[in-house]
Coordinates of C-alpha atoms in Angstrom, one line a residue:
X41 CA 103.6 5.3 -5.9
X42 CA 104.5 7.8 -8.6
X43 CA 108.1 7.6 -9.8
X44 CA 108.8 11.4 -9.8
X45 CA 110.9 12.4 -6.7
X46 CA 114.6 12.1 -7.4
X47 CA 117.1 12.8 -4.7
X48 CA 119.6 14.3 -7.2
X49 CA 117.1 16.9 -8.4
X50 CA 114.6 17.6 -5.6
X51 CA 115.5 19.6 -2.4
X52 CA 115.6 17.3 0.6
X53 CA 119.0 17.8 2.4
X54 CA 118.8 20.5 5.2
X55 CA 121.8 22.9 4.9
X56 CA 122.4 25.6 7.5
X57 CA 121.4 29.1 6.5
X58 CA 120.0 27.8 3.2
X59 CA 117.1 25.4 3.6
X60 CA 116.7 22.1 1.8
X61 CA 118.9 21.4 -1.3
X62 CA 119.3 18.4 -3.6
X63 CA 122.1 16.1 -4.0
X64 CA 123.1 17.7 -7.2
X65 CA 123.3 21.1 -5.6
X66 CA 125.6 19.8 -2.8
X67 CA 128.3 19.0 -5.4
X68 CA 127.8 22.1 -7.6
X69 CA 127.7 24.8 -5.0
X70 CA 130.8 25.5 -3.0
X71 CA 129.2 28.1 -0.7
X72 CA 127.3 25.6 1.5
X73 CA 129.1 25.4 4.8
X74 CA 127.3 23.0 7.1
X75 CA 124.5 20.5 7.1
X76 CA 121.5 21.2 9.2
X77 CA 119.0 19.1 11.1
X78 CA 119.5 17.2 14.3
X79 CA 122.8 15.5 14.9
X80 CA 121.8 12.0 13.8
X81 CA 120.4 13.4 10.5
X82 CA 123.7 15.3 10.0
X83 CA 125.7 12.0 10.6
X84 CA 123.5 9.9 8.3
X85 CA 123.5 12.5 5.4
X86 CA 127.3 13.0 5.8
X87 CA 127.8 9.3 5.5
X88 CA 125.6 9.2 2.4
X89 CA 127.6 12.0 0.8
X90 CA 130.9 10.2 1.7
X91 CA 129.5 7.0 0.2
X92 CA 128.8 8.9 -3.1
X93 CA 132.3 10.4 -2.9
X94 CA 134.0 7.1 -2.3
X95 CA 132.0 5.4 -5.1
X96 CA 132.8 8.3 -7.5
X97 CA 136.6 8.9 -6.7
X98 CA 138.4 6.9 -4.2
X99 CA 142.1 7.9 -4.6
X100 CA 144.9 5.4 -4.3
X101 CA 147.0 7.3 -1.8
X102 CA 147.5 10.7 -0.1
X103 CA 149.3 12.1 -3.2
X104 CA 146.4 11.3 -5.4
X105 CA 144.1 12.7 -2.7
X106 CA 145.9 16.1 -2.7
X107 CA 145.8 16.3 -6.5
X108 CA 142.1 15.5 -6.5
X109 CA 141.2 18.5 -4.4
X110 CA 137.7 19.4 -3.2
X111 CA 136.7 20.9 -6.6
X112 CA 137.9 17.7 -8.5
X113 CA 136.0 15.5 -6.1
X114 CA 132.8 17.5 -6.6
X115 CA 133.1 17.3 -10.4
X116 CA 133.6 13.5 -10.2
X117 CA 130.6 13.3 -7.8
X118 CA 128.4 15.3 -10.2
X119 CA 129.4 13.0 -13.2
X120 CA 128.8 9.9 -11.0
X121 CA 125.2 11.1 -10.1
X122 CA 124.4 11.7 -13.7
X123 CA 125.4 8.1 -14.5
X124 CA 123.3 6.6 -11.7
X125 CA 120.5 9.1 -11.9
X126 CA 117.8 6.4 -12.3
X127 CA 118.7 4.8 -9.0
X128 CA 117.9 7.8 -6.9
X129 CA 114.2 7.9 -7.3
X130 CA 112.3 7.7 -4.0
X131 CA 109.5 5.7 -5.6
X132 CA 109.0 3.4 -8.6
X133 CA 110.3 -0.1 -9.6
X134 CA 113.8 0.5 -8.1
X135 CA 113.1 2.9 -5.2
X136 CA 116.2 4.3 -3.5
X137 CA 117.6 2.1 -0.7
X138 CA 114.3 0.3 -0.5
X139 CA 113.2 -3.4 -0.9
X140 CA 109.9 -3.8 -2.9
X141 CA 109.6 -7.5 -1.7
X142 CA 109.2 -6.3 1.8
X143 CA 105.7 -4.9 0.9
X144 CA 104.2 -7.9 2.7
X145 CA 105.7 -6.8 6.1
X146 CA 103.6 -4.9 8.6
X147 CA 103.4 -1.2 8.0
X148 CA 104.6 1.3 10.7
X149 CA 103.4 5.0 10.8
X150 CA 106.2 7.4 10.1
X151 CA 106.1 8.9 13.5
X152 CA 106.8 5.6 15.2
X153 CA 110.2 5.6 13.6
X154 CA 111.1 9.1 14.7
X155 CA 112.7 9.1 18.2
X156 CA 111.5 12.6 19.0
X157 CA 107.8 11.9 18.2
X158 CA 105.3 10.4 20.7
X159 CA 103.2 7.5 19.3
X160 CA 100.9 4.9 20.8
X161 CA 100.3 5.5 24.5
X162 CA 103.4 7.7 25.0
X163 CA 102.7 11.0 26.8
X164 CA 103.0 14.1 24.7
X165 CA 104.7 16.9 26.5
X166 CA 105.2 19.5 23.7
X167 CA 103.7 20.3 20.3
X168 CA 107.0 19.1 18.6
X169 CA 106.3 15.6 19.8
X170 CA 103.0 15.3 17.9
X171 CA 103.1 13.2 14.8
X172 CA 102.6 15.2 11.6
X173 CA 102.4 14.1 7.9
X174 CA 105.8 14.0 6.3
X175 CA 106.7 15.5 2.9
X176 CA 108.7 13.5 0.4
X177 CA 111.8 15.4 1.4
X178 CA 111.2 14.4 5.1
X179 CA 110.6 10.8 4.0
X180 CA 113.8 10.7 2.1
X181 CA 115.8 12.0 5.1
X182 CA 114.1 9.5 7.4
X183 CA 114.9 6.7 5.1
X184 CA 118.7 7.6 5.0
X185 CA 118.7 7.9 8.7
X186 CA 117.1 4.5 9.3
X187 CA 119.8 2.8 7.2
X188 CA 122.3 3.1 10.2
X189 CA 120.5 4.7 13.1
X190 CA 117.4 2.6 13.5
X191 CA 116.4 2.0 17.1
X192 CA 116.1 -1.6 18.4
X193 CA 112.8 -3.1 19.4
X194 CA 109.7 -4.8 18.3
X195 CA 108.5 -2.2 15.7
X196 CA 110.1 -4.3 13.1
X197 CA 108.0 -7.1 11.4
X198 CA 110.6 -10.0 11.6
X199 CA 108.1 -12.6 10.6
X200 CA 109.2 -12.2 7.0
X201 CA 112.7 -13.1 5.7
X202 CA 113.9 -12.4 2.2
X203 CA 116.7 -14.9 2.3
X204 CA 115.3 -18.5 2.4
X205 CA 116.2 -20.4 5.6
X206 CA 117.6 -17.2 7.3
X207 CA 117.6 -17.7 11.1
X208 CA 119.1 -14.4 12.2
X209 CA 115.8 -12.6 13.0
X210 CA 114.3 -12.5 16.4
X211 CA 111.1 -10.8 17.6
X212 CA 113.0 -7.6 18.4
X213 CA 115.2 -5.9 15.9
X214 CA 118.8 -5.1 16.8
X215 CA 119.9 -1.4 17.0
X216 CA 121.5 0.0 13.9
X217 CA 125.3 -0.4 13.8
X218 CA 125.7 3.5 14.0
X219 CA 123.5 3.6 17.1
X220 CA 124.5 0.5 19.1
X221 CA 123.3 0.0 22.7
X222 CA 123.2 3.6 24.2
X223 CA 124.0 5.8 21.2
X224 CA 127.5 6.1 19.8
X225 CA 129.4 9.4 19.5
X226 CA 130.5 10.1 15.9
X227 CA 133.1 12.7 14.8
X228 CA 134.2 14.3 11.5
X229 CA 136.6 17.0 10.4
X230 CA 134.9 20.2 9.1
X231 CA 136.5 22.4 6.6
X232 CA 135.5 25.9 5.5
X233 CA 132.7 24.5 3.2
X234 CA 130.7 21.3 2.9
X235 CA 132.7 20.3 -0.2
X236 CA 136.0 20.8 1.7
X237 CA 134.7 18.7 4.6
X238 CA 133.8 15.8 2.2
X239 CA 137.2 16.0 0.6
X240 CA 139.0 16.0 4.0
X241 CA 137.1 13.0 5.3
X242 CA 137.5 11.0 2.1
X243 CA 139.4 7.7 2.6
X244 CA 142.1 6.5 0.1
X245 CA 142.6 2.8 -0.8
X246 CA 145.7 2.8 1.5
X247 CA 143.6 4.2 4.4
X248 CA 141.0 1.5 4.0
X249 CA 143.6 -1.2 3.8
X250 CA 145.6 0.1 6.8
X251 CA 142.5 0.4 9.0
X252 CA 142.4 -3.3 9.4
X253 CA 138.6 -3.1 9.7
X254 CA 137.4 -3.6 6.2
X255 CA 138.5 -6.9 4.9
X256 CA 136.3 -6.4 1.8
X257 CA 137.8 -3.2 0.8
X258 CA 135.7 -0.2 -0.3
X259 CA 132.8 -2.4 -1.7
X260 CA 129.9 -1.4 -3.9
X261 CA 127.4 1.3 -3.1
X262 CA 124.0 -0.4 -2.3
X263 CA 122.1 1.6 -5.0
X264 CA 124.5 0.2 -7.6
X265 CA 124.0 -3.4 -6.4
X266 CA 121.1 -3.9 -4.0
X267 CA 120.9 -6.9 -1.8
X268 CA 118.2 -9.4 -2.4
X269 CA 117.9 -10.6 1.2
X270 CA 119.4 -10.5 4.7
X271 CA 122.2 -13.0 3.9
X272 CA 122.6 -13.0 0.2
X273 CA 126.1 -12.5 -1.4
X274 CA 125.7 -8.8 -1.7
X275 CA 124.5 -8.5 2.0
X276 CA 127.6 -10.6 3.1
X277 CA 129.8 -8.3 1.1
X278 CA 128.4 -5.2 2.7
X279 CA 129.1 -6.6 6.2
X280 CA 132.9 -6.5 5.4
X281 CA 133.3 -3.2 3.4
X282 CA 133.6 0.5 4.0
X283 CA 130.4 1.1 2.0
X284 CA 128.6 -1.3 4.2
X285 CA 129.4 0.9 7.2
X286 CA 128.5 4.2 5.4
X287 CA 125.2 2.7 4.3
X288 CA 124.6 -0.3 6.5
X289 CA 121.0 -1.1 5.3
X290 CA 120.2 -2.5 8.8
X291 CA 116.5 -2.1 7.9
X292 CA 114.6 -3.2 4.9
X293 CA 112.0 -0.6 4.1
X294 CA 109.4 0.3 1.5
X295 CA 107.8 3.7 1.8
X296 CA 104.0 4.1 1.4
X297 CA 101.7 7.1 1.6
X298 CA 100.8 6.6 5.3
X299 CA 103.7 4.5 6.6
X300 CA 106.7 2.3 6.1
X301 CA 106.8 -1.4 5.5
X302 CA 109.5 -2.2 8.0
X303 CA 111.7 -5.2 8.9
X304 CA 115.2 -5.9 10.1
X305 CA 117.7 -5.9 7.3
X306 CA 121.4 -6.8 7.3
X307 CA 122.8 -7.7 10.7
X308 CA 126.2 -6.2 11.0
X309 CA 128.9 -7.0 13.5
X310 CA 129.5 -4.4 16.2
X311 CA 132.4 -2.8 18.2
X312 CA 132.6 -5.7 20.6
X313 CA 133.4 -7.9 17.6
X314 CA 136.1 -5.6 16.4
X315 CA 134.1 -4.2 13.5
X316 CA 133.0 -0.6 13.8
X317 CA 132.4 2.8 12.1
X318 CA 135.6 4.7 11.6
X319 CA 133.8 7.8 12.9
X320 CA 133.5 6.5 16.5
X321 CA 136.2 6.5 19.2
X322 CA 137.1 3.1 20.4
X323 CA 139.6 1.7 22.9
X324 CA 140.8 -1.8 21.9
X325 CA 143.5 -2.1 24.6
X326 CA 141.6 -4.2 27.1
X327 CA 139.8 -7.5 27.1
X328 CA 136.6 -5.8 26.1
X329 CA 136.4 -3.0 23.5
X330 CA 135.2 0.3 24.9
X331 CA 133.6 3.3 23.0
X332 CA 132.6 6.9 23.7
X333 CA 128.8 7.2 24.0
X334 CA 126.8 10.3 23.3
X335 CA 126.0 11.7 26.7
X336 CA 123.9 14.9 27.4
X337 CA 125.5 15.2 30.9
X338 CA 129.0 15.1 29.3
X339 CA 128.8 16.9 26.1
X340 CA 131.2 16.1 23.2
X341 CA 133.6 19.0 23.8
X342 CA 134.5 17.5 27.2
X343 CA 135.6 14.3 25.3
X344 CA 138.2 16.2 23.2
X345 CA 141.3 14.9 25.0
X346 CA 140.0 11.3 24.4
X347 CA 139.3 12.0 20.7
X348 CA 142.7 13.5 20.2
X349 CA 144.7 11.0 22.3
X350 CA 146.6 9.9 19.2
X351 CA 148.5 13.3 19.4
X352 CA 150.2 11.9 22.5
X353 CA 151.6 8.6 21.2
X354 CA 152.7 7.3 24.6
X355 CA 149.3 7.3 26.3
X356 CA 146.9 6.4 23.6
X357 CA 143.6 4.9 24.6
X358 CA 140.6 5.9 22.5
X359 CA 141.2 6.3 18.8
X360 CA 138.9 7.7 16.2
X361 CA 140.2 6.4 12.8
X362 CA 138.3 9.2 10.9
X363 CA 140.1 11.9 12.9
X364 CA 143.4 10.0 12.8
X365 CA 143.3 9.9 9.0
X366 CA 141.7 13.4 8.3
X367 CA 143.5 15.7 10.8
X368 CA 147.0 15.4 9.4
X369 CA 145.7 16.6 6.1
X370 CA 144.8 20.0 7.5
X371 CA 148.5 21.0 7.9
X372 CA 148.6 21.3 4.1
X373 CA 145.1 22.4 3.3
X374 CA 143.6 24.6 5.9
X375 CA 144.4 27.7 8.1
X376 CA 141.9 26.3 10.6
X377 CA 139.5 23.5 10.9
X378 CA 136.9 22.1 13.2
X379 CA 136.1 18.8 14.9
X380 CA 132.4 18.1 14.9
X381 CA 131.1 15.4 17.3
X382 CA 127.5 14.3 17.9
X383 CA 125.0 11.6 18.4
X384 CA 121.8 10.6 20.3
X385 CA 121.7 9.1 23.8
X386 CA 119.0 6.4 24.1
X387 CA 117.7 4.0 26.8
X388 CA 117.0 0.3 26.4
X389 CA 114.7 -2.0 28.3
X390 CA 114.0 -5.6 27.4
X391 CA 115.4 -5.2 23.9
X392 CA 113.3 -2.0 23.2
X393 CA 115.2 1.3 22.6
X394 CA 113.6 4.6 23.2
X395 CA 114.4 8.3 24.1
X396 CA 113.3 9.1 27.6
X397 CA 114.2 11.0 30.7
X398 CA 117.6 12.7 30.3
X399 CA 118.2 11.2 26.8
X400 CA 118.8 13.8 24.1
X401 CA 120.7 14.8 21.0
X402 CA 124.3 16.1 21.6
X403 CA 126.7 17.9 19.4
X404 CA 129.8 20.2 19.6
X405 CA 132.0 21.9 17.1
X406 CA 135.5 23.0 18.2
X407 CA 137.9 24.9 15.9
X408 CA 141.6 24.0 16.0
X409 CA 144.8 25.3 14.3
X410 CA 146.5 22.7 12.1
X411 CA 149.7 23.2 14.0
X412 CA 148.1 21.8 17.2
X413 CA 147.9 18.3 15.6
X414 CA 151.6 17.4 16.2
X415 CA 152.0 19.8 19.1
X416 CA 152.5 17.5 22.2
X417 CA 152.9 20.5 24.7
X418 CA 149.6 22.0 23.5
X419 CA 147.8 18.6 24.0
X420 CA 149.4 18.1 27.4
X421 CA 148.3 21.5 28.5
X422 CA 144.7 20.8 27.3
X423 CA 144.6 17.5 29.2
X424 CA 145.9 19.3 32.3
X425 CA 143.3 22.1 32.1
X426 CA 140.5 19.6 31.6
X427 CA 141.7 17.6 34.6
X428 CA 141.6 20.8 36.6
X429 CA 138.1 21.5 35.4
X430 CA 137.0 18.0 36.3
X431 CA 138.5 18.5 39.7
X432 CA 136.7 21.8 40.6
X433 CA 133.5 20.3 39.2
X434 CA 133.8 17.4 41.6
X435 CA 134.6 19.9 44.4
X436 CA 131.4 21.8 43.6
X437 CA 129.4 18.6 43.7
X438 CA 130.8 17.7 47.1
X439 CA 130.3 21.2 48.5
X440 CA 126.6 21.3 47.5
X441 CA 126.1 17.8 48.8
X442 CA 127.7 18.7 52.2
X443 CA 125.7 21.9 52.4
X444 CA 122.4 19.9 52.5
X445 CA 123.9 17.1 54.5
X446 CA 124.8 19.6 57.2
X447 CA 121.1 20.5 57.4
X448 CA 120.1 16.9 57.4
X449 CA 118.7 17.0 53.8
X450 CA 119.3 15.0 50.7
X451 CA 121.2 17.2 48.3
X452 CA 121.9 14.7 45.5
X453 CA 119.6 16.2 43.0
X454 CA 120.8 19.8 43.8
X455 CA 124.5 18.7 43.4
X456 CA 123.8 17.0 40.1
X457 CA 121.9 19.9 38.7
X458 CA 124.5 22.3 39.9
X459 CA 127.4 20.4 38.3
X460 CA 125.4 20.4 35.0
X461 CA 124.9 24.2 35.2
X462 CA 128.7 24.6 35.8
X463 CA 129.5 22.7 32.7
X464 CA 127.0 24.6 30.7
X465 CA 128.6 27.9 31.7
X466 CA 132.1 26.5 30.9
X467 CA 131.1 25.5 27.4
X468 CA 130.8 29.1 26.2
X469 CA 134.6 29.6 27.0
X470 CA 135.9 26.3 25.9
X471 CA 137.1 27.6 22.6
X472 CA 139.1 30.3 24.3
X473 CA 140.7 27.6 26.5
X474 CA 141.7 25.5 23.4
X475 CA 143.5 28.6 22.0
X476 CA 145.1 29.4 25.4
X477 CA 146.8 26.1 25.6
X478 CA 149.4 27.2 23.0
X479 CA 152.9 27.3 24.1
X480 CA 153.5 31.1 24.0
X481 CA 153.9 33.6 27.0
X482 CA 150.6 35.4 26.4
X483 CA 148.7 32.1 26.5
X484 CA 149.7 31.6 30.1
X485 CA 148.2 35.0 31.0
X486 CA 145.0 34.0 29.2
X487 CA 144.8 30.6 31.1
X488 CA 145.0 32.5 34.4
X489 CA 142.2 34.7 33.3
X490 CA 140.1 31.7 32.3
X491 CA 140.8 29.9 35.6
X492 CA 139.5 32.9 37.5
X493 CA 136.4 32.9 35.3
X494 CA 135.8 29.2 35.8
X495 CA 136.3 29.6 39.5
X496 CA 133.7 32.4 39.4
X497 CA 131.3 29.9 37.7
X498 CA 131.8 27.5 40.6
X499 CA 130.8 30.1 43.2
X500 CA 127.9 31.4 41.1
X501 CA 126.4 27.9 40.8
X502 CA 127.1 27.2 44.5
X503 CA 125.2 30.4 45.6
X504 CA 122.4 29.4 43.3
X505 CA 122.0 26.0 44.8
X506 CA 122.8 26.8 48.4
X507 CA 120.7 29.6 49.9
X508 CA 122.1 31.6 52.8
X509 CA 119.0 33.5 54.0
X510 CA 118.8 32.2 57.6
X511 CA 121.5 32.0 60.2
X512 CA 121.6 28.2 59.9
X513 CA 122.0 28.4 56.1
X514 CA 124.6 31.0 56.4
X515 CA 126.6 28.9 58.8
X516 CA 126.4 25.9 56.4
X517 CA 127.1 28.0 53.3
X518 CA 130.3 29.4 54.8
X519 CA 131.4 26.0 56.2
X520 CA 130.9 24.2 52.8
X521 CA 131.9 26.9 50.3
X522 CA 134.4 25.5 47.8
X523 CA 138.0 26.4 48.4
X524 CA 139.7 26.9 45.0
X525 CA 143.0 28.4 46.1
X526 CA 145.1 25.5 44.7
X527 CA 143.3 25.9 41.3
X528 CA 143.9 29.6 41.2
X529 CA 147.6 29.4 41.9
X530 CA 149.8 30.8 39.2
X531 CA 151.6 28.4 36.9
X532 CA 155.2 27.7 37.7

């Protein structure tokens, strides 16, 4: 195909409030604030931008990082892109992140690789699920997303191996390392602009060494040195480096007009093996490593105490290395910052991954003050308030269940839906709760106000789910109504 679409010059990256922009524009325009697209696209593009930043200007230590600044980083990235301009063409003899020898692999239609699109015999429920022709910009975005977030299953053509004698391929391809079994939850620090965000999430050489994850160091960007097969020396290097987690190349692809030649690529270790993305939250304290999954029924903002557990050094469980490195920097660089978390929940059956039922994209953005980072009283208060919220949510679930049990009915579905409604109502006030956990007198008054509001949500949802029209219903309604007196008691 014609070698004319260059990712540095052509608009393809979705930016909130702007539309699509090019890689070159990202590093020359400081007014862009946030990436757009679905959460998985945001994570994949953020990782690509960080890979470019790490390749262009990885500082030695925190002092060098501060001297670099967001403007200095952007200038170095712009110079880097000029140097490697020829490696960012979407088509041609050296297409970006693609493997021309894979052209003999079976071709999949583009829609088959998009989790939100229905293909084959899958039922179409809405117009958005219908497969549509993709523009070059959309193909570029899909390609970058597939490098780490490819779904596992039999859509790959694993009959072809580019490394002679390679035995690592089975009939079904493994999930991308950024996706894993059910869909990992990823987190970043967001500054006031996209350039600030890249600078704040940039790792130093000391960070990479101290992580204990990347034995190969930073490594080389794949477009600088592309692998020749699944287990060639370059592929083995990518398995041990930071660059190999930012751009894992878990799929070998070659774009065509009507589809993608598609096969499993580099097979990375996962969190169970102790090798993982620094953007996920992991608990390595037990016999088996545990991670936080993307969960539509427990949106990322509810996971904040787990993501920030490093604030309370005595009871650390989950740790997100990306946040652990980036958050302390905000004390010197920002008046406020945000923690963004997101991902995609998926289902698996017989090795096939798919989006079905309650599976969905999730994301949350929570703004924090830099002084909260080392403020143990603030964190302890946040944990306490979240425990109380979890408690009244369970009480609501039990009350709805008992209401229907009293009338000899199964209320499981009503109780589950009611609890979800409660958390949706609470989400709109969570930012206020974050600020109200501060250790000042007026904050206590605000927490009392918020508790009354959250208690009101419990009763609102209970009334929606439990009708009281008949005498029998009224009796059950009054008997099972949630008692929140302990929750509403004033703080000592």
